[in-house]
Short mmCIF file of C-alpha atoms in Angstrom, two decimals:
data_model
loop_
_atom_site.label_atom_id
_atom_site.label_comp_id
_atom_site.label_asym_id
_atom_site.label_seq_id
_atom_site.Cartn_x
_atom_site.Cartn_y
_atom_site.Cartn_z
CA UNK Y 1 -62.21 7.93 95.28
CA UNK Y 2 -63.87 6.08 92.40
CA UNK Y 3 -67.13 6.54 93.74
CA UNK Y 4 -66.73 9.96 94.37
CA UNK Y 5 -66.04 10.88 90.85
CA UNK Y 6 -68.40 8.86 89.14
CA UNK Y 7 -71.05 10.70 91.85
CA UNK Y 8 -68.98 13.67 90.93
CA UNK Y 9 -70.28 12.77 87.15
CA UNK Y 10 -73.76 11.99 87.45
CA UNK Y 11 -74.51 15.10 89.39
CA UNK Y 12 -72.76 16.81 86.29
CA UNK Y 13 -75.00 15.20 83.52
CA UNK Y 14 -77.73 15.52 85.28
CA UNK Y 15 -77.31 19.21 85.98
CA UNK Y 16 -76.70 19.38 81.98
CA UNK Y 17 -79.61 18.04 81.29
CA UNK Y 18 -81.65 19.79 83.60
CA UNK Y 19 -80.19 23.39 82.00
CA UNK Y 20 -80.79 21.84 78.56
CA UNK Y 21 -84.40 21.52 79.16
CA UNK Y 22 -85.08 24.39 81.44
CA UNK Y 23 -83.17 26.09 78.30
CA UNK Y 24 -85.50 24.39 75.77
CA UNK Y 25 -82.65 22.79 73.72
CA UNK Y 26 -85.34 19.94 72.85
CA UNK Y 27 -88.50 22.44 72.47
CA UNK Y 28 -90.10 23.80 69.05
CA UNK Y 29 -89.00 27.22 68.53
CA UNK Y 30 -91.90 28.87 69.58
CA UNK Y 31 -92.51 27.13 73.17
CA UNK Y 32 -88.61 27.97 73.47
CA UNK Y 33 -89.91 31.65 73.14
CA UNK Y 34 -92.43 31.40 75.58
CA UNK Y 35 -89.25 30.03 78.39
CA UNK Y 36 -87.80 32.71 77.64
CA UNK Y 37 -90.74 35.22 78.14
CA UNK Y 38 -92.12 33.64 80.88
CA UNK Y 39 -89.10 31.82 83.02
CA UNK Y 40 -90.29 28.61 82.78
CA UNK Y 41 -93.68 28.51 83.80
CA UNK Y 42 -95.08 25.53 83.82
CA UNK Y 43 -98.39 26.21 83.13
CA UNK Y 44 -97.45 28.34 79.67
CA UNK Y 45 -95.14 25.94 78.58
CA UNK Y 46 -98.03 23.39 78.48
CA UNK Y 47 -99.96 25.72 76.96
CA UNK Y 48 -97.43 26.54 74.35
CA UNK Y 49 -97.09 22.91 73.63
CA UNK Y 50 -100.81 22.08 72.89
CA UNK Y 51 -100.66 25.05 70.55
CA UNK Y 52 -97.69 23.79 68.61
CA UNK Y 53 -99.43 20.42 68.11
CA UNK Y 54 -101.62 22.63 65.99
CA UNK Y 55 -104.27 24.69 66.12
CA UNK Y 56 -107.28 23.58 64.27
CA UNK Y 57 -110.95 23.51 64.71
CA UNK Y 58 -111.23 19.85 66.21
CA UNK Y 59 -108.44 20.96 69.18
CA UNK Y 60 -109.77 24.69 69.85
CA UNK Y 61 -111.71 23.42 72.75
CA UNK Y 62 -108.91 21.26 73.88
CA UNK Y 63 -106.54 24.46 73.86
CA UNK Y 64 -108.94 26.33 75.96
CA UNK Y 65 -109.65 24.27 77.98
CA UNK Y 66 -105.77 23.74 79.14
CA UNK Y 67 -105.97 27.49 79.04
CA UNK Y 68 -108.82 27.26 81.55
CA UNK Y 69 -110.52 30.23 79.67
CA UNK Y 70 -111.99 31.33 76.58
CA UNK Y 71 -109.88 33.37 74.68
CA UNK Y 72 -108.68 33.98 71.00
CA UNK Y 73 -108.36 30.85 68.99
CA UNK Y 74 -107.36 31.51 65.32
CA UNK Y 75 -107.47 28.11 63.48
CA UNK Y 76 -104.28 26.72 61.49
CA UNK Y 77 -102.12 30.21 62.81
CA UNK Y 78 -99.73 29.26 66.04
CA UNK Y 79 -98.65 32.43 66.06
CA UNK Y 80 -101.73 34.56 66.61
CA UNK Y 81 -103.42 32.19 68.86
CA UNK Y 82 -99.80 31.65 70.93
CA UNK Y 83 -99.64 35.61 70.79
CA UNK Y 84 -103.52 36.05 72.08
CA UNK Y 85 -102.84 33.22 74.89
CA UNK Y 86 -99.66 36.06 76.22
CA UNK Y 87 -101.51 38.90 76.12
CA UNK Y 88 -104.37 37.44 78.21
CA UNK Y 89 -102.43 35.61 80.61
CA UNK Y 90 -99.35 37.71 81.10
CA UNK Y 91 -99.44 41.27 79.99
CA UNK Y 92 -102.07 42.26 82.03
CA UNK Y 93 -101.14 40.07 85.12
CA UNK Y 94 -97.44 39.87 85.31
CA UNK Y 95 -95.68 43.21 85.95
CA UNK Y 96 -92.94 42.01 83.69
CA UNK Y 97 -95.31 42.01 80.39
CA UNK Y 98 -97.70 45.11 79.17
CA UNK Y 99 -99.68 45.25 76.26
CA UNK Y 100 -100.54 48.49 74.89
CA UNK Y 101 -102.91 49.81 72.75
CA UNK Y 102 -101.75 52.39 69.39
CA UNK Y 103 -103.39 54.71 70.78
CA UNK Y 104 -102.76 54.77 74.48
CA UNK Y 105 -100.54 57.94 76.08
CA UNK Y 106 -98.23 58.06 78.74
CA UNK Y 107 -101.25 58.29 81.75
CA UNK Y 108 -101.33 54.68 80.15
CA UNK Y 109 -97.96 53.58 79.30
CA UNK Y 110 -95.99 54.69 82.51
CA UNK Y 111 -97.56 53.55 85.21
CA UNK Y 112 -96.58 49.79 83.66
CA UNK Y 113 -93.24 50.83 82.93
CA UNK Y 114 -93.00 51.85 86.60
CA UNK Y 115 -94.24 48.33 87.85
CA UNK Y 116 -91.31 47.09 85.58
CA UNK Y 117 -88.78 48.74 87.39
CA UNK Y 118 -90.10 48.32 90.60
CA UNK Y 119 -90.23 44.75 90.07
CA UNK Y 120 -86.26 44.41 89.60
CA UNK Y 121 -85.98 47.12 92.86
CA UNK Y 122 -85.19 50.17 90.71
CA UNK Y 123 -86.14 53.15 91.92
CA UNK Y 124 -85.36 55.62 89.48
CA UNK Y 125 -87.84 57.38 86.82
CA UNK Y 126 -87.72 59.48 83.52
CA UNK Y 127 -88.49 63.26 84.38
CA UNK Y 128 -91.86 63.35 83.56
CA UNK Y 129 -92.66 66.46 83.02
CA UNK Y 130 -90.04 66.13 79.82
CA UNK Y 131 -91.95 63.41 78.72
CA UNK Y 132 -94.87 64.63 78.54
CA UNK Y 133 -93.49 67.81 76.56
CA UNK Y 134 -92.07 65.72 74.13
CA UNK Y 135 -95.01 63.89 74.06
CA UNK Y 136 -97.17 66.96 73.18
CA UNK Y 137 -94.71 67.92 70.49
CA UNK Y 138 -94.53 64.37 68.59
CA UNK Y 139 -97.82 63.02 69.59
CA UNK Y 140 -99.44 63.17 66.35
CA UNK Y 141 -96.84 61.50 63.87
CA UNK Y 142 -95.68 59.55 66.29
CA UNK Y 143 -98.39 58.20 69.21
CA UNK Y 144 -96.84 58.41 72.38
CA UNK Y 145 -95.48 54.88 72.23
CA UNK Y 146 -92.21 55.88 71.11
CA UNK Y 147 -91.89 58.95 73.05
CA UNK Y 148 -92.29 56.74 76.44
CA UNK Y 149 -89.15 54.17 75.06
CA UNK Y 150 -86.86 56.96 74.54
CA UNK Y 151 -87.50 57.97 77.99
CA UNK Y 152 -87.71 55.00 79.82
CA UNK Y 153 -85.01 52.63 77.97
CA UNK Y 154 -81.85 54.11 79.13
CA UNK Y 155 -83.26 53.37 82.73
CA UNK Y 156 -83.53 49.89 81.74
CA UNK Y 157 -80.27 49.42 80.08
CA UNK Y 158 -78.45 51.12 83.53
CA UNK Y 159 -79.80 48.40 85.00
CA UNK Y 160 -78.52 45.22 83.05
CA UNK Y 161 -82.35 44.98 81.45
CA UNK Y 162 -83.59 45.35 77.88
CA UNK Y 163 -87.33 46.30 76.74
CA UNK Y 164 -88.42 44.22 73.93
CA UNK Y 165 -91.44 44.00 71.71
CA UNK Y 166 -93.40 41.12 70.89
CA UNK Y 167 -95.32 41.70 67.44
CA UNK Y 168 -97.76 39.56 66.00
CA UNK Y 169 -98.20 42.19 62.79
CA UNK Y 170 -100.84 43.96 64.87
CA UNK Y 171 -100.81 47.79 65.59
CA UNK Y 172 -100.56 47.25 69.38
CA UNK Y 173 -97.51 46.94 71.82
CA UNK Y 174 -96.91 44.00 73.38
CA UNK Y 175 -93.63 44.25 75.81
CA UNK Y 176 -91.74 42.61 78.42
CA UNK Y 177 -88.72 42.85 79.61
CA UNK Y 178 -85.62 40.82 80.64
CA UNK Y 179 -81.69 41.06 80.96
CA UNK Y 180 -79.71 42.05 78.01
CA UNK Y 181 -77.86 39.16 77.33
CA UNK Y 182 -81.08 37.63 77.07
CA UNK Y 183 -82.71 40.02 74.56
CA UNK Y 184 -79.40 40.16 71.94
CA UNK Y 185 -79.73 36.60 71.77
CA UNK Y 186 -83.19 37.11 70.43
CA UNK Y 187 -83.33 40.42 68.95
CA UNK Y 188 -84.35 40.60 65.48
CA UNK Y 189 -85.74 36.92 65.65
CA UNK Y 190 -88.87 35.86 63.04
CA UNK Y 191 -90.53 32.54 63.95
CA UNK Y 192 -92.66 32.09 60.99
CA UNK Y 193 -95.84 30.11 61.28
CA UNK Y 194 -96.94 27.16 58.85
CA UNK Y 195 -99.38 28.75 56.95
CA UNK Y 196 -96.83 31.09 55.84
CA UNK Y 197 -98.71 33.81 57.03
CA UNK Y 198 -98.71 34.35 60.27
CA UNK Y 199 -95.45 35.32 62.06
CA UNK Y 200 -93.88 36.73 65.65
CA UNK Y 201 -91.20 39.31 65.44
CA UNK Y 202 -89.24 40.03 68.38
CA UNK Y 203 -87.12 43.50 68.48
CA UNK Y 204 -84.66 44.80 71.25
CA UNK Y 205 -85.53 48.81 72.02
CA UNK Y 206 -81.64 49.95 71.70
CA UNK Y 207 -81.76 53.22 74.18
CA UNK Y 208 -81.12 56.41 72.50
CA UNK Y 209 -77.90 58.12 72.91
CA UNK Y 210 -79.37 61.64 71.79
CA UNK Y 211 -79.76 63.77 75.33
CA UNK Y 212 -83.18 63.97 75.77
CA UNK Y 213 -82.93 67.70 77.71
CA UNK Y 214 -83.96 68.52 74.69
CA UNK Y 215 -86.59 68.45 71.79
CA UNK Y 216 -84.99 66.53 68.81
CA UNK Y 217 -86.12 64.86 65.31
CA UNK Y 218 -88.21 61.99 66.59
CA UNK Y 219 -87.55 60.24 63.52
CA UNK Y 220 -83.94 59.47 63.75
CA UNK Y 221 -84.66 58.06 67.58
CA UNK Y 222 -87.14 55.77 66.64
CA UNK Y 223 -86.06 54.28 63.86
CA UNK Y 224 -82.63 54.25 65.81
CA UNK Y 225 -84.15 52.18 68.69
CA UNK Y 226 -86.05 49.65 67.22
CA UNK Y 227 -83.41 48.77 64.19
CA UNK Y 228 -81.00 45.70 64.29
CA UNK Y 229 -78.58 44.16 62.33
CA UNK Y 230 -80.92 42.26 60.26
CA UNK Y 231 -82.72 38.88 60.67
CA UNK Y 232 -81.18 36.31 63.09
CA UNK Y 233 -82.16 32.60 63.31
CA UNK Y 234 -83.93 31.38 66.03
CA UNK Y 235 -81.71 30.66 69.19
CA UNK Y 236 -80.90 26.93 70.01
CA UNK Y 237 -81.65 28.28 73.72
CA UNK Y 238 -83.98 30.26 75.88
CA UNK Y 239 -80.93 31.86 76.63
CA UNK Y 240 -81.77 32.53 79.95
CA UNK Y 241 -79.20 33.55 82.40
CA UNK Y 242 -77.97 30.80 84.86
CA UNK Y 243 -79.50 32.65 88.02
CA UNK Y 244 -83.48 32.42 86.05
CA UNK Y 245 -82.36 28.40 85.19
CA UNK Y 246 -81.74 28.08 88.78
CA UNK Y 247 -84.70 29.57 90.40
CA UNK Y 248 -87.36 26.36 89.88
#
């Protein structure tokens, strides 16, 4: 019986410890981010890491060449370079992550919305044809950007997920998306970079409630969806959800 418990035990700690890591308890704050964006991969996680260590001109080619391509190296800014590194290895390979331009309408936007969904099996899609109205009538105050969220979120929140921006103060779109216990535990967070600078903002996009049969004051749904209740510190966690720690 003795035995049994203290086997009982060890397989206890060491499934604790595993979850702490694969949770990035121990990480910096911004290679916990990219756990959570990523699920653990391995490869970005290494990546992540040789970024933290610093980014200057004497490690550039180091950094790339983990990367195992060129891409956008800003010296002494983490957060650009980490933000550069997702956007070339994620959002335009992984149907969970898109990167979108200011400028780019819904012929653009939807299509990786759609590969979203379909990758968590969901079948259902905004009425298009109302998008695209309301797109016409806001386009020019507000790109089509926002018009797409309002459409598309609710689908996502049905469903247990939650869209959420990445921003590196750019004027693009960088989003992925995950559950929604996931994204409250990071919405709103700031991970500011050493140089005092430099930053990454992540925001939840909170679904409209408005019924969108019908034309309505852009304004209000915007600001609406991508407001939270102020600055939260950085999670102690990936906060993942037990299923994503247990898929290796």
């Amino acid at each position: 019986m003795k035995i049994f418990f203290m086997t009982l035990l060890v397989l206890v700690i060491a499934f604790a410890a595993c979850y702490a890591i694969r949770q990035g308890v121990f990480d910096a704050e911004r290679v916990r981010l990219v756990r959570m964006l990523t699920n653990n991969d391995s490869r970005a996680i290494q990546v992540a890491r040789a970024i933290e260590a610093g980014v200057t001109e004497k490690n550039t080619n180091a950094i790339q060449h983990a990367i195992g391509k060129e891409f956008v190296v800003k010296p002494e800014s983490r957060s650009v370079t980490l933000a550069w590194y997702l956007i070339e290895f994620f959002a335009f390979t992984h149907p969970e992550h898109a990167y979108f331009d200011w400028k780019d309408n819904s012929e653009e936007i939807a299509p990786e919305f759609d590969d979203m969904l379909t990758k968590h099996g969901i079948s259902e899609r905004p009425d298009m044809e109302l998008l695209r109205e309301h797109e016409d009538d806001y386009y020019s105050e507000h790109t089509a950007f926002p018009v797409n969220l309002a459409h598309y979120a609710p689908i996502f929140d049905k469903a247990g997920l939650a869209l959420v921006t990445l921003d590196a103060n750019w004027d693009s779109y960088y989003v992925f998306v995950v559950e929604k216990s996931t994204a409250y535990a990071w919405r709103n967070v700031t991970i500011e970079d050493p140089n005092k600078e430099d930053r990454l903002t992540i925001q939840i996009v909170t679904p409209p409630q408005e019924n969108l049969s019908k034309a309505q004051d852009l304004d209000e749904v915007f600001d609406m969806m991508m407001s939270s209740p102020g600055r939260i510190p950085v999670p102690y966690s990936a906060s993942l959800p037990l299923k994503k720690i247990l898929t290796l």
